[in-house]
Amino acid sequence: MGRLIYQIYPRSFADSNGDGVGDLRGLASKLDHLEWLGIDAIWSSPTFPSPNVDWGYDVSNYRDVHPELGTLDDLDTLIADARTRNIDVWLDLVPNHTSDKHDWFSDRPEYYVWSTDIPNDWKSGFSGGTAWEYDARRKRYYLHQFAVEQPDLDWWNLDVRAEFEQILRFWFDRGVAGFRIDVAHALIKDRELRDGERYQRERPEVHDIFRAWQAVAHEYDPKPTLMGETYVPLAHLPPYYAHLDLAQNFAFTNAEFELDDLRPIVERTLKTLPAGATPLWFGSNHDHSRLATRWAFGDEARARAALFLILTLPGDAILFQGDEIALEDGKVPKDRITDIGDPPRDPERTPLPWTRSGDEWQEPWLPLGSTKRNVEDQRADPDSTLHYVRDLIAQRKQFSDDSYETLKSVSGVWAYRRGDKTCLLNMTDDVAGHEGRTLQPWQGLIL
Ligand code: GLC
Ligand code: CA
């Protein structure tokens, strides 16, 4: 109940060898700190070999580690070291597409989606133009929902399904305790390639794939966790819980940090998820401006309010690396932009500042943002956001159950019953009173 999942963007977490790119040994060297923080699981963004057109989300080999990040041995060591601290390691599986440099793209063309002409109006997520690219060698068009270098796999092909079931076993055998599933809502497309977005994504057949994966997961004890990147409207989220353990709730993440916007989303989520489903809350990830910037506009009190909410709602929560110190997006000058996305996602991917000097990052791959908020200073200060988050992580374990009930409150204050406790959150810039208690602007209280 109430797991805390900590998302790591490995290139920007910790660098062990001074080449400016974070790596697995760097990550392993921070496990003591993550244990101190109280996390239950690490989800790392992709660790596989990749030409890095989309920074690891274009995989060229699903059974190895990117040399810049380390070796398979390093990953095994990380998993074992994390285990001794009761921390699970989850990887990021990218099954919608491969890199065009994956062997399959030349050796197993039947694994991909082809057409002799452009068959429909489907769009590519990155260019906004057609999702079909002509391949001179095959004299046909292939589908790419993302970059041209990321051809989509054909999930109607049973061999593709068998490959991925083997890939899951490969990692579960090594002790990987879960996967975040990239683009989980759009793996399988309409077999007839009909026009329209509703044929390009959210096809009901995707649940058959997850049913099979869940069966693979059930071969292991403890059963690994399957978490979907389910980028769908809230009303479409519940079916994903049929075979996934966790379905990411982007309606929550994409809301404004305003009581009148967020509270109805939370209430609706809790009302509509199937019985027994674990809700999942987060405010930042590697694709979204960080919560300290996007929700809090840099204001630390307001960032703490967002963290309070994420950490006191029922279910599991994800913190993106840096959320725990209210880290803001980095400023990345135009000539340092590396991302193919528009707008570029580099600002939320800048290195995590461990110290005020920032000397732990030598010529990092993305510029280091402000080090005003850094881990070292905040660990030394019991009043810091880092300690605030650590205390909340400890307190969330104390809720007696996963129940939630909105309580009556004055305007601007979110009051809710959580198990045997009451949570109060002042979502305004003004001092507020609730049943004789005074709440400072953006203050949260657990009673
Ligand atoms: C997911 C990832 C994103 C990536 C895209 C294509 O949305 O989170 O970073 O660019 O898939 O793989
Ligand atoms: Ca390195």
CSV table of C-alpha atoms and ligand atoms in Angstrom, one decimal:
chain,number,residue,atom,x,y,z
A,1,MET,CA,0.0,0.0,0.0
A,2,GLY,CA,1.2,3.5,-0.8
A,3,ARG,CA,4.4,2.7,-2.7
A,4,LEU,CA,6.8,5.5,-3.5
A,5,ILE,CA,8.3,5.1,-6.9
A,6,TYR,CA,11.3,7.3,-7.8
A,7,GLN,CA,11.8,8.0,-11.4
A,8,ILE,CA,15.4,8.4,-12.5
A,9,TYR,CA,16.6,9.9,-15.8
A,10,PRO,CA,19.9,8.0,-15.7
A,11,ARG,CA,21.9,10.4,-17.9
A,12,SER,CA,21.2,13.2,-15.5
A,13,PHE,CA,21.2,11.5,-12.1
A,14,ALA,CA,24.8,10.9,-11.1
A,15,ASP,CA,28.0,10.5,-13.1
A,16,SER,CA,30.6,8.1,-11.8
A,17,ASN,CA,33.4,8.7,-14.3
A,18,GLY,CA,33.4,12.4,-15.0
A,19,ASP,CA,32.4,12.1,-18.7
A,20,GLY,CA,29.4,14.3,-18.2
A,21,VAL,CA,26.8,11.5,-18.6
A,22,GLY,CA,25.1,10.0,-15.6
A,23,ASP,CA,25.5,6.2,-15.4
A,24,LEU,CA,24.5,3.1,-13.4
A,25,ARG,CA,27.5,3.2,-11.1
A,26,GLY,CA,26.6,6.7,-10.3
A,27,LEU,CA,23.1,5.7,-9.6
A,28,ALA,CA,24.3,2.8,-7.4
A,29,SER,CA,26.5,5.2,-5.4
A,30,LYS,CA,23.4,7.1,-4.4
A,31,LEU,CA,21.4,4.2,-3.1
A,32,ASP,CA,22.2,5.1,0.6
A,33,HIS,CA,20.6,8.4,0.0
A,34,LEU,CA,17.6,7.0,-1.7
A,35,GLU,CA,17.2,4.5,1.2
A,36,TRP,CA,17.4,7.4,3.6
A,37,LEU,CA,14.7,9.2,1.6
A,38,GLY,CA,12.4,6.1,2.0
A,39,ILE,CA,11.6,5.1,-1.6
A,40,ASP,CA,10.3,1.7,-2.5
A,41,ALA,CA,11.2,1.4,-6.1
A,42,ILE,CA,13.4,3.0,-8.7
A,43,TRP,CA,11.9,3.4,-12.2
A,44,SER,CA,14.8,4.2,-14.5
A,45,SER,CA,14.1,5.8,-18.0
A,46,PRO,CA,15.6,3.6,-20.7
A,47,THR,CA,18.9,1.9,-20.0
A,48,PHE,CA,19.2,-0.1,-23.3
A,49,PRO,CA,21.6,0.5,-26.2
A,50,SER,CA,20.2,3.2,-28.4
A,51,PRO,CA,21.4,5.6,-31.1
A,52,ASN,CA,19.8,8.3,-28.8
A,53,VAL,CA,17.7,9.9,-31.4
A,54,ASP,CA,15.1,10.1,-28.6
A,55,TRP,CA,17.5,9.6,-25.7
A,56,GLY,CA,17.0,5.9,-25.2
A,57,TYR,CA,13.4,5.7,-26.3
A,58,ASP,CA,14.7,4.3,-29.6
A,59,VAL,CA,16.0,0.9,-28.6
A,60,SER,CA,18.5,-1.0,-30.7
A,61,ASN,CA,18.9,-4.0,-28.3
A,62,TYR,CA,16.4,-4.9,-25.6
A,63,ARG,CA,18.8,-7.3,-23.8
A,64,ASP,CA,21.8,-5.1,-23.0
A,65,VAL,CA,22.8,-1.9,-21.3
A,66,HIS,CA,23.8,1.3,-23.1
A,67,PRO,CA,27.6,1.5,-23.0
A,68,GLU,CA,27.4,5.2,-21.9
A,69,LEU,CA,25.4,4.0,-18.8
A,70,GLY,CA,27.5,0.9,-18.0
A,71,THR,CA,27.3,-2.8,-18.5
A,72,LEU,CA,24.9,-5.6,-17.7
A,73,ASP,CA,27.1,-6.4,-14.7
A,74,ASP,CA,26.6,-2.9,-13.4
A,75,LEU,CA,22.9,-3.3,-13.7
A,76,ASP,CA,23.0,-6.7,-11.9
A,77,THR,CA,25.1,-5.1,-9.2
A,78,LEU,CA,22.6,-2.2,-8.9
A,79,ILE,CA,19.7,-4.6,-8.6
A,80,ALA,CA,21.4,-6.6,-5.9
A,81,ASP,CA,22.5,-3.5,-4.0
A,82,ALA,CA,19.1,-2.0,-4.2
A,83,ARG,CA,17.6,-5.3,-3.0
A,84,THR,CA,19.6,-5.2,0.3
A,85,ARG,CA,17.9,-1.8,0.9
A,86,ASN,CA,14.4,-3.1,0.1
A,87,ILE,CA,14.4,-1.0,-3.1
A,88,ASP,CA,13.0,-2.6,-6.3
A,89,VAL,CA,14.5,-1.7,-9.7
A,90,TRP,CA,12.0,-1.2,-12.6
A,91,LEU,CA,13.1,-0.6,-16.1
A,92,ASP,CA,11.5,1.3,-19.0
A,93,LEU,CA,10.3,-1.0,-21.8
A,94,VAL,CA,9.7,0.6,-25.2
A,95,PRO,CA,7.5,-1.9,-27.1
A,96,ASN,CA,5.7,0.4,-29.5
A,97,HIS,CA,8.7,1.0,-31.7
A,98,THR,CA,12.3,0.2,-32.0
A,99,SER,CA,15.2,2.2,-33.3
A,100,ASP,CA,15.7,1.9,-37.1
A,101,LYS,CA,19.1,0.6,-36.1
A,102,HIS,CA,17.7,-2.5,-34.4
A,103,ASP,CA,18.6,-5.7,-36.2
A,104,TRP,CA,14.9,-6.5,-36.6
A,105,PHE,CA,14.4,-3.5,-38.9
A,106,SER,CA,16.7,-5.0,-41.5
A,107,ASP,CA,16.4,-8.7,-40.7
A,108,ARG,CA,12.8,-9.0,-39.7
A,109,PRO,CA,10.8,-6.4,-41.7
A,110,GLU,CA,7.6,-8.4,-41.1
A,111,TYR,CA,7.9,-7.2,-37.4
A,112,TYR,CA,6.9,-3.7,-38.6
A,113,VAL,CA,3.8,-2.0,-40.1
A,114,TRP,CA,4.0,-1.5,-43.8
A,115,SER,CA,1.9,-0.2,-46.6
A,116,THR,CA,2.4,0.2,-50.4
A,117,ASP,CA,1.0,3.7,-50.2
A,118,ILE,CA,0.2,6.2,-47.5
A,119,PRO,CA,-3.0,4.5,-46.3
A,120,ASN,CA,-4.4,7.0,-43.8
A,121,ASP,CA,-4.2,10.3,-42.0
A,122,TRP,CA,-2.2,9.2,-39.0
A,123,LYS,CA,0.2,11.7,-37.7
A,124,SER,CA,3.7,11.4,-36.2
A,125,GLY,CA,3.9,12.7,-32.6
A,126,PHE,CA,7.1,14.6,-33.3
A,127,SER,CA,6.8,16.2,-36.7
A,128,GLY,CA,3.0,16.5,-36.8
A,129,GLY,CA,3.2,15.4,-40.4
A,130,THR,CA,2.3,12.0,-41.8
A,131,ALA,CA,3.3,9.0,-39.7
A,132,TRP,CA,4.4,7.1,-42.9
A,133,GLU,CA,7.9,7.1,-44.3
A,134,TYR,CA,9.0,5.7,-47.6
A,135,ASP,CA,11.7,3.1,-47.4
A,136,ALA,CA,13.6,2.9,-50.7
A,137,ARG,CA,15.0,-0.6,-49.9
A,138,ARG,CA,11.6,-2.1,-49.3
A,139,LYS,CA,9.8,0.1,-51.7
A,140,ARG,CA,7.0,0.6,-49.2
A,141,TYR,CA,6.0,3.0,-46.4
A,142,TYR,CA,6.5,2.1,-42.8
A,143,LEU,CA,4.6,3.5,-39.8
A,144,HIS,CA,6.3,5.7,-37.2
A,145,GLN,CA,4.1,7.3,-34.6
A,146,PHE,CA,7.2,9.1,-33.3
A,147,ALA,CA,10.4,10.0,-35.1
A,148,VAL,CA,11.3,8.6,-38.6
A,149,GLU,CA,14.1,6.6,-36.8
A,150,GLN,CA,11.5,4.9,-34.6
A,151,PRO,CA,9.5,2.5,-36.7
A,152,ASP,CA,6.4,1.1,-35.1
A,153,LEU,CA,6.3,-2.7,-34.4
A,154,ASP,CA,3.3,-4.7,-35.7
A,155,TRP,CA,1.6,-6.1,-32.7
A,156,TRP,CA,-0.7,-8.2,-34.8
A,157,ASN,CA,2.4,-10.3,-35.6
A,158,LEU,CA,2.5,-13.1,-33.0
A,159,ASP,CA,6.3,-13.4,-33.3
A,160,VAL,CA,6.6,-9.8,-32.0
A,161,ARG,CA,4.5,-10.8,-29.0
A,162,ALA,CA,6.6,-13.8,-28.4
A,163,GLU,CA,9.8,-11.7,-28.6
A,164,PHE,CA,8.6,-9.4,-25.9
A,165,GLU,CA,7.5,-12.1,-23.6
A,166,GLN,CA,11.0,-13.5,-23.8
A,167,ILE,CA,12.4,-10.0,-23.2
A,168,LEU,CA,10.3,-9.7,-20.1
A,169,ARG,CA,11.6,-13.1,-18.8
A,170,PHE,CA,15.2,-12.1,-19.6
A,171,TRP,CA,14.9,-9.1,-17.2
A,172,PHE,CA,12.7,-10.7,-14.6
A,173,ASP,CA,15.2,-13.5,-14.4
A,174,ARG,CA,17.9,-10.9,-13.6
A,175,GLY,CA,15.8,-9.5,-10.8
A,176,VAL,CA,14.1,-6.6,-12.5
A,177,ALA,CA,11.0,-6.1,-10.4
A,178,GLY,CA,8.8,-4.1,-12.8
A,179,PHE,CA,8.5,-2.2,-16.0
A,180,ARG,CA,7.1,1.1,-17.0
A,181,ILE,CA,5.6,0.5,-20.4
A,182,ASP,CA,6.2,3.3,-22.9
A,183,VAL,CA,3.2,4.4,-25.0
A,184,ALA,CA,1.1,1.6,-23.5
A,185,HIS,CA,-2.1,3.1,-24.9
A,186,ALA,CA,-1.0,2.9,-28.6
A,187,LEU,CA,1.0,-0.4,-29.1
A,188,ILE,CA,-1.5,-1.9,-31.4
A,189,LYS,CA,-3.2,-0.1,-34.3
A,190,ASP,CA,-6.3,-0.8,-36.3
A,191,ARG,CA,-5.5,-3.9,-38.4
A,192,GLU,CA,-7.2,-2.3,-41.5
A,193,LEU,CA,-5.2,1.0,-40.9
A,194,ARG,CA,-8.4,3.1,-41.1
A,195,ASP,CA,-8.4,6.9,-41.0
A,196,GLY,CA,-8.7,8.7,-37.6
A,197,GLU,CA,-7.0,9.0,-34.3
A,198,ARG,CA,-9.3,6.4,-32.8
A,199,TYR,CA,-7.8,3.8,-35.1
A,200,GLN,CA,-4.3,4.9,-34.3
A,201,ARG,CA,-4.4,4.5,-30.5
A,202,GLU,CA,-6.4,3.2,-27.6
A,203,ARG,CA,-7.4,0.0,-29.5
A,204,PRO,CA,-9.1,-2.5,-27.2
A,205,GLU,CA,-6.9,-5.3,-28.4
A,206,VAL,CA,-4.0,-3.9,-26.4
A,207,HIS,CA,-5.5,-5.5,-23.3
A,208,ASP,CA,-4.8,-9.0,-24.8
A,209,ILE,CA,-1.1,-8.1,-24.9
A,210,PHE,CA,-1.1,-7.0,-21.3
A,211,ARG,CA,-3.0,-10.1,-20.3
A,212,ALA,CA,-0.2,-12.2,-21.7
A,213,TRP,CA,2.5,-10.0,-20.0
A,214,GLN,CA,0.7,-10.3,-16.7
A,215,ALA,CA,0.8,-14.1,-17.1
A,216,VAL,CA,4.5,-13.9,-17.6
A,217,ALA,CA,4.8,-11.7,-14.5
A,218,HIS,CA,2.9,-14.3,-12.5
A,219,GLU,CA,5.6,-16.8,-13.3
A,220,TYR,CA,7.7,-14.9,-10.8
A,221,ASP,CA,7.5,-14.4,-7.0
A,222,PRO,CA,7.3,-11.7,-6.0
A,223,LYS,CA,5.3,-10.8,-9.0
A,224,PRO,CA,6.9,-7.9,-10.9
A,225,THR,CA,4.8,-4.8,-11.4
A,226,LEU,CA,3.5,-3.5,-14.8
A,227,MET,CA,2.9,0.2,-15.0
A,228,GLY,CA,1.6,1.7,-18.2
A,229,GLU,CA,2.3,5.1,-19.7
A,230,THR,CA,-1.4,5.5,-20.4
A,231,TYR,CA,-1.7,8.8,-22.1
A,232,VAL,CA,-5.5,8.8,-22.3
A,233,PRO,CA,-8.4,10.9,-21.0
A,234,LEU,CA,-9.5,10.0,-17.5
A,235,ALA,CA,-12.7,8.4,-18.6
A,236,HIS,CA,-10.6,5.9,-20.7
A,237,LEU,CA,-8.2,5.0,-17.9
A,238,PRO,CA,-10.1,2.3,-16.0
A,239,PRO,CA,-9.9,-0.5,-18.6
A,240,TYR,CA,-6.1,-0.4,-18.4
A,241,TYR,CA,-6.4,-1.7,-14.9
A,242,ALA,CA,-7.7,-5.0,-16.3
A,243,HIS,CA,-4.2,-6.3,-16.8
A,244,LEU,CA,-1.8,-3.6,-15.7
A,245,ASP,CA,-1.0,-3.0,-12.0
A,246,LEU,CA,-0.6,0.7,-12.4
A,247,ALA,CA,-1.9,3.1,-15.1
A,248,GLN,CA,-0.4,6.6,-15.1
A,249,ASN,CA,-3.0,9.3,-14.6
A,250,PHE,CA,-2.1,12.1,-17.0
A,251,ALA,CA,-5.4,14.0,-16.3
A,252,PHE,CA,-4.1,14.7,-12.9
A,253,THR,CA,-0.6,15.6,-14.1
A,254,ASN,CA,-1.8,17.9,-16.8
A,255,ALA,CA,-4.3,19.7,-14.6
A,256,GLU,CA,-3.6,23.2,-13.2
A,257,PHE,CA,-2.5,23.3,-9.6
A,258,GLU,CA,-5.8,24.8,-8.5
A,259,LEU,CA,-8.2,23.3,-6.1
A,260,ASP,CA,-11.2,23.6,-8.5
A,261,ASP,CA,-9.3,21.8,-11.2
A,262,LEU,CA,-7.5,19.1,-9.3
A,263,ARG,CA,-10.1,18.1,-6.7
A,264,PRO,CA,-12.7,17.0,-9.2
A,265,ILE,CA,-10.1,15.0,-11.1
A,266,VAL,CA,-9.0,13.2,-7.9
A,267,GLU,CA,-12.6,12.5,-6.9
A,268,ARG,CA,-13.5,11.2,-10.4
A,269,THR,CA,-10.3,9.0,-10.5
A,270,LEU,CA,-11.2,7.4,-7.2
A,271,LYS,CA,-14.8,7.0,-8.1
A,272,THR,CA,-14.2,5.4,-11.5
A,273,LEU,CA,-11.2,3.1,-11.0
A,274,PRO,CA,-12.2,-0.5,-10.6
A,275,ALA,CA,-12.3,-1.9,-7.1
A,276,GLY,CA,-8.9,-2.9,-5.9
A,277,ALA,CA,-7.1,-0.8,-8.5
A,278,THR,CA,-4.2,1.3,-7.1
A,279,PRO,CA,-4.4,4.9,-8.1
A,280,LEU,CA,-1.1,6.6,-9.2
A,281,TRP,CA,-0.2,10.3,-8.9
A,282,PHE,CA,2.7,12.3,-10.1
A,283,GLY,CA,3.4,15.9,-11.1
A,284,SER,CA,6.6,15.6,-13.1
A,285,ASN,CA,8.4,13.3,-15.5
A,286,HIS,CA,11.0,13.5,-18.3
A,287,ASP,CA,8.3,14.7,-20.8
A,288,HIS,CA,6.7,17.5,-18.6
A,289,SER,CA,7.9,20.7,-17.1
A,290,ARG,CA,8.8,19.9,-13.5
A,291,LEU,CA,6.2,20.5,-10.8
A,292,ALA,CA,8.3,23.1,-9.0
A,293,THR,CA,8.2,25.2,-12.3
A,294,ARG,CA,4.9,24.3,-13.9
A,295,TRP,CA,2.7,24.0,-10.8
A,296,ALA,CA,4.6,26.2,-8.3
A,297,PHE,CA,6.2,28.9,-10.6
A,298,GLY,CA,9.4,28.4,-8.5
A,299,ASP,CA,7.7,29.2,-5.2
A,300,GLU,CA,8.9,26.5,-2.8
A,301,ALA,CA,5.9,26.7,-0.5
A,302,ARG,CA,3.7,26.0,-3.4
A,303,ALA,CA,5.9,23.1,-4.6
A,304,ARG,CA,5.6,21.6,-1.1
A,305,ALA,CA,1.8,21.8,-1.4
A,306,ALA,CA,2.0,19.8,-4.6
A,307,LEU,CA,4.3,17.3,-3.0
A,308,PHE,CA,2.0,17.1,0.0
A,309,LEU,CA,-0.9,16.3,-2.2
A,310,ILE,CA,0.9,13.7,-4.3
A,311,LEU,CA,2.2,12.0,-1.1
A,312,THR,CA,-1.0,11.9,0.9
A,313,LEU,CA,-3.5,10.8,-1.7
A,314,PRO,CA,-4.4,7.1,-1.6
A,315,GLY,CA,-2.4,4.7,-3.8
A,316,ASP,CA,1.1,4.9,-5.2
A,317,ALA,CA,3.0,8.0,-6.0
A,318,ILE,CA,5.9,8.8,-8.4
A,319,LEU,CA,8.5,11.5,-7.7
A,320,PHE,CA,10.7,12.5,-10.6
A,321,GLN,CA,14.3,13.0,-9.6
A,322,GLY,CA,14.7,16.5,-8.2
A,323,ASP,CA,11.0,16.9,-7.1
A,324,GLU,CA,12.2,16.1,-3.6
A,325,ILE,CA,14.3,19.3,-3.5
A,326,ALA,CA,11.7,21.3,-5.4
A,327,LEU,CA,14.1,21.5,-8.4
A,328,GLU,CA,13.0,23.7,-11.2
A,329,ASP,CA,13.4,23.2,-14.9
A,330,GLY,CA,16.9,24.0,-16.1
A,331,LYS,CA,17.5,26.8,-18.6
A,332,VAL,CA,18.9,25.3,-21.8
A,333,PRO,CA,20.2,27.8,-24.4
A,334,LYS,CA,19.1,27.2,-28.0
A,335,ASP,CA,22.5,25.9,-29.1
A,336,ARG,CA,22.5,23.2,-26.3
A,337,ILE,CA,19.0,21.8,-27.1
A,338,THR,CA,19.3,18.0,-27.8
A,339,ASP,CA,15.7,16.9,-27.9
A,340,ILE,CA,13.7,16.2,-31.1
A,341,GLY,CA,10.4,17.1,-29.3
A,342,ASP,CA,8.8,20.5,-29.9
A,343,PRO,CA,8.8,22.1,-27.4
A,344,PRO,CA,12.1,20.5,-26.4
A,345,ARG,CA,12.0,18.5,-23.2
A,346,ASP,CA,15.6,19.3,-22.2
A,347,PRO,CA,14.7,21.7,-19.4
A,348,GLU,CA,13.2,19.0,-17.3
A,349,ARG,CA,16.1,16.7,-18.1
A,350,THR,CA,19.0,18.8,-16.8
A,351,PRO,CA,21.4,17.2,-14.3
A,352,LEU,CA,20.4,16.8,-10.7
A,353,PRO,CA,22.5,19.2,-8.5
A,354,TRP,CA,24.0,17.2,-5.6
A,355,THR,CA,26.0,20.2,-4.3
A,356,ARG,CA,26.0,24.0,-4.4
A,357,SER,CA,29.3,24.1,-6.4
A,358,GLY,CA,27.9,21.6,-8.9
A,359,ASP,CA,31.5,20.2,-9.2
A,360,GLU,CA,30.1,16.7,-9.4
A,361,TRP,CA,29.1,17.4,-13.0
A,362,GLN,CA,32.0,18.0,-15.3
A,363,GLU,CA,30.9,19.3,-18.7
A,364,PRO,CA,27.5,17.6,-18.4
A,365,TRP,CA,25.7,16.6,-21.5
A,366,LEU,CA,23.0,19.1,-20.7
A,367,PRO,CA,23.8,22.3,-18.8
A,368,LEU,CA,23.4,22.2,-15.0
A,369,GLY,CA,20.6,24.5,-14.0
A,370,SER,CA,20.6,26.5,-10.8
A,371,THR,CA,22.3,24.8,-7.9
A,372,LYS,CA,20.5,27.0,-5.3
A,373,ARG,CA,18.4,24.0,-4.5
A,374,ASN,CA,20.7,21.1,-4.1
A,375,VAL,CA,20.8,17.8,-2.2
A,376,GLU,CA,23.7,18.4,0.1
A,377,ASP,CA,22.5,21.7,1.5
A,378,GLN,CA,19.0,20.3,1.9
A,379,ARG,CA,20.1,17.2,3.7
A,380,ALA,CA,22.0,19.4,6.2
A,381,ASP,CA,18.9,21.5,6.8
A,382,PRO,CA,16.0,19.8,8.8
A,383,ASP,CA,13.6,22.5,7.6
A,384,SER,CA,14.4,21.9,3.9
A,385,THR,CA,12.0,20.5,1.3
A,386,LEU,CA,14.1,17.3,1.1
A,387,HIS,CA,13.4,16.7,4.8
A,388,TYR,CA,9.7,17.7,4.3
A,389,VAL,CA,9.4,15.1,1.6
A,390,ARG,CA,11.2,12.4,3.6
A,391,ASP,CA,8.9,13.0,6.6
A,392,LEU,CA,5.8,12.8,4.3
A,393,ILE,CA,7.1,9.5,2.8
A,394,ALA,CA,7.4,8.1,6.3
A,395,GLN,CA,4.0,9.4,7.3
A,396,ARG,CA,2.2,8.1,4.2
A,397,LYS,CA,3.1,4.6,5.4
A,398,GLN,CA,1.0,5.3,8.6
A,399,PHE,CA,-2.4,5.8,6.9
A,400,SER,CA,-4.6,3.0,8.2
A,401,ASP,CA,-6.1,2.1,4.8
A,402,ASP,CA,-6.5,3.4,1.2
A,403,SER,CA,-9.8,5.2,1.7
A,404,TYR,CA,-10.4,8.8,0.8
A,405,GLU,CA,-13.3,11.1,1.5
A,406,THR,CA,-13.5,14.8,0.7
A,407,LEU,CA,-14.5,16.8,3.8
A,408,LYS,CA,-16.3,20.1,4.0
A,409,SER,CA,-14.0,23.0,4.2
A,410,VAL,CA,-13.7,26.8,3.7
A,411,SER,CA,-13.0,28.0,0.2
A,412,GLY,CA,-9.4,27.4,-0.9
A,413,VAL,CA,-8.7,24.6,1.6
A,414,TRP,CA,-8.8,21.0,0.5
A,415,ALA,CA,-9.8,18.8,3.5
A,416,TYR,CA,-9.9,15.1,3.1
A,417,ARG,CA,-10.2,12.0,5.3
A,418,ARG,CA,-7.4,9.5,4.7
A,419,GLY,CA,-8.0,6.3,6.6
A,420,ASP,CA,-7.9,7.3,10.3
A,421,LYS,CA,-6.3,10.7,9.5
A,422,THR,CA,-7.4,14.1,8.3
A,423,CYS,CA,-5.4,16.0,5.7
A,424,LEU,CA,-5.7,19.8,5.3
A,425,LEU,CA,-4.1,21.6,2.4
A,426,ASN,CA,-4.3,25.4,1.9
A,427,MET,CA,-4.2,25.9,-1.8
A,428,THR,CA,-4.1,29.7,-1.7
A,429,ASP,CA,-1.6,32.5,-1.2
A,430,ASP,CA,-3.5,33.6,2.0
A,431,VAL,CA,-3.6,32.4,5.5
A,432,ALA,CA,-6.7,30.2,6.0
A,433,GLY,CA,-8.6,28.8,9.0
A,434,HIS,CA,-10.2,25.4,9.3
A,435,GLU,CA,-12.0,24.3,12.4
A,436,GLY,CA,-9.9,26.6,14.6
A,437,ARG,CA,-6.6,25.7,12.9
A,438,THR,CA,-4.6,28.3,11.1
A,439,LEU,CA,-3.0,27.2,7.8
A,440,GLN,CA,-0.2,29.3,6.3
A,441,PRO,CA,-0.4,29.9,2.5
A,442,TRP,CA,0.1,26.5,0.8
A,443,GLN,CA,0.5,24.7,4.1
A,444,GLY,CA,-0.5,21.0,4.4
A,445,LEU,CA,-1.2,19.3,7.7
A,446,ILE,CA,-1.9,15.7,8.6
A,447,LEU,CA,-4.0,15.4,11.8
B,1,GLC,C1,7.0,8.3,-24.4
B,1,GLC,C2,8.2,8.7,-23.7
B,1,GLC,C3,8.9,9.8,-24.4
B,1,GLC,C4,9.2,9.3,-25.8
B,1,GLC,C5,8.0,8.7,-26.5
B,1,GLC,C6,8.4,8.0,-27.7
B,1,GLC,O1,6.0,9.2,-24.4
B,1,GLC,O2,7.9,9.1,-22.4
B,1,GLC,O3,10.0,10.4,-23.8
B,1,GLC,O4,9.7,10.4,-26.6
B,1,GLC,O5,7.3,7.8,-25.7
B,1,GLC,O6,9.1,6.8,-27.3
B,2,CA,CA,29.4,8.7,-16.8
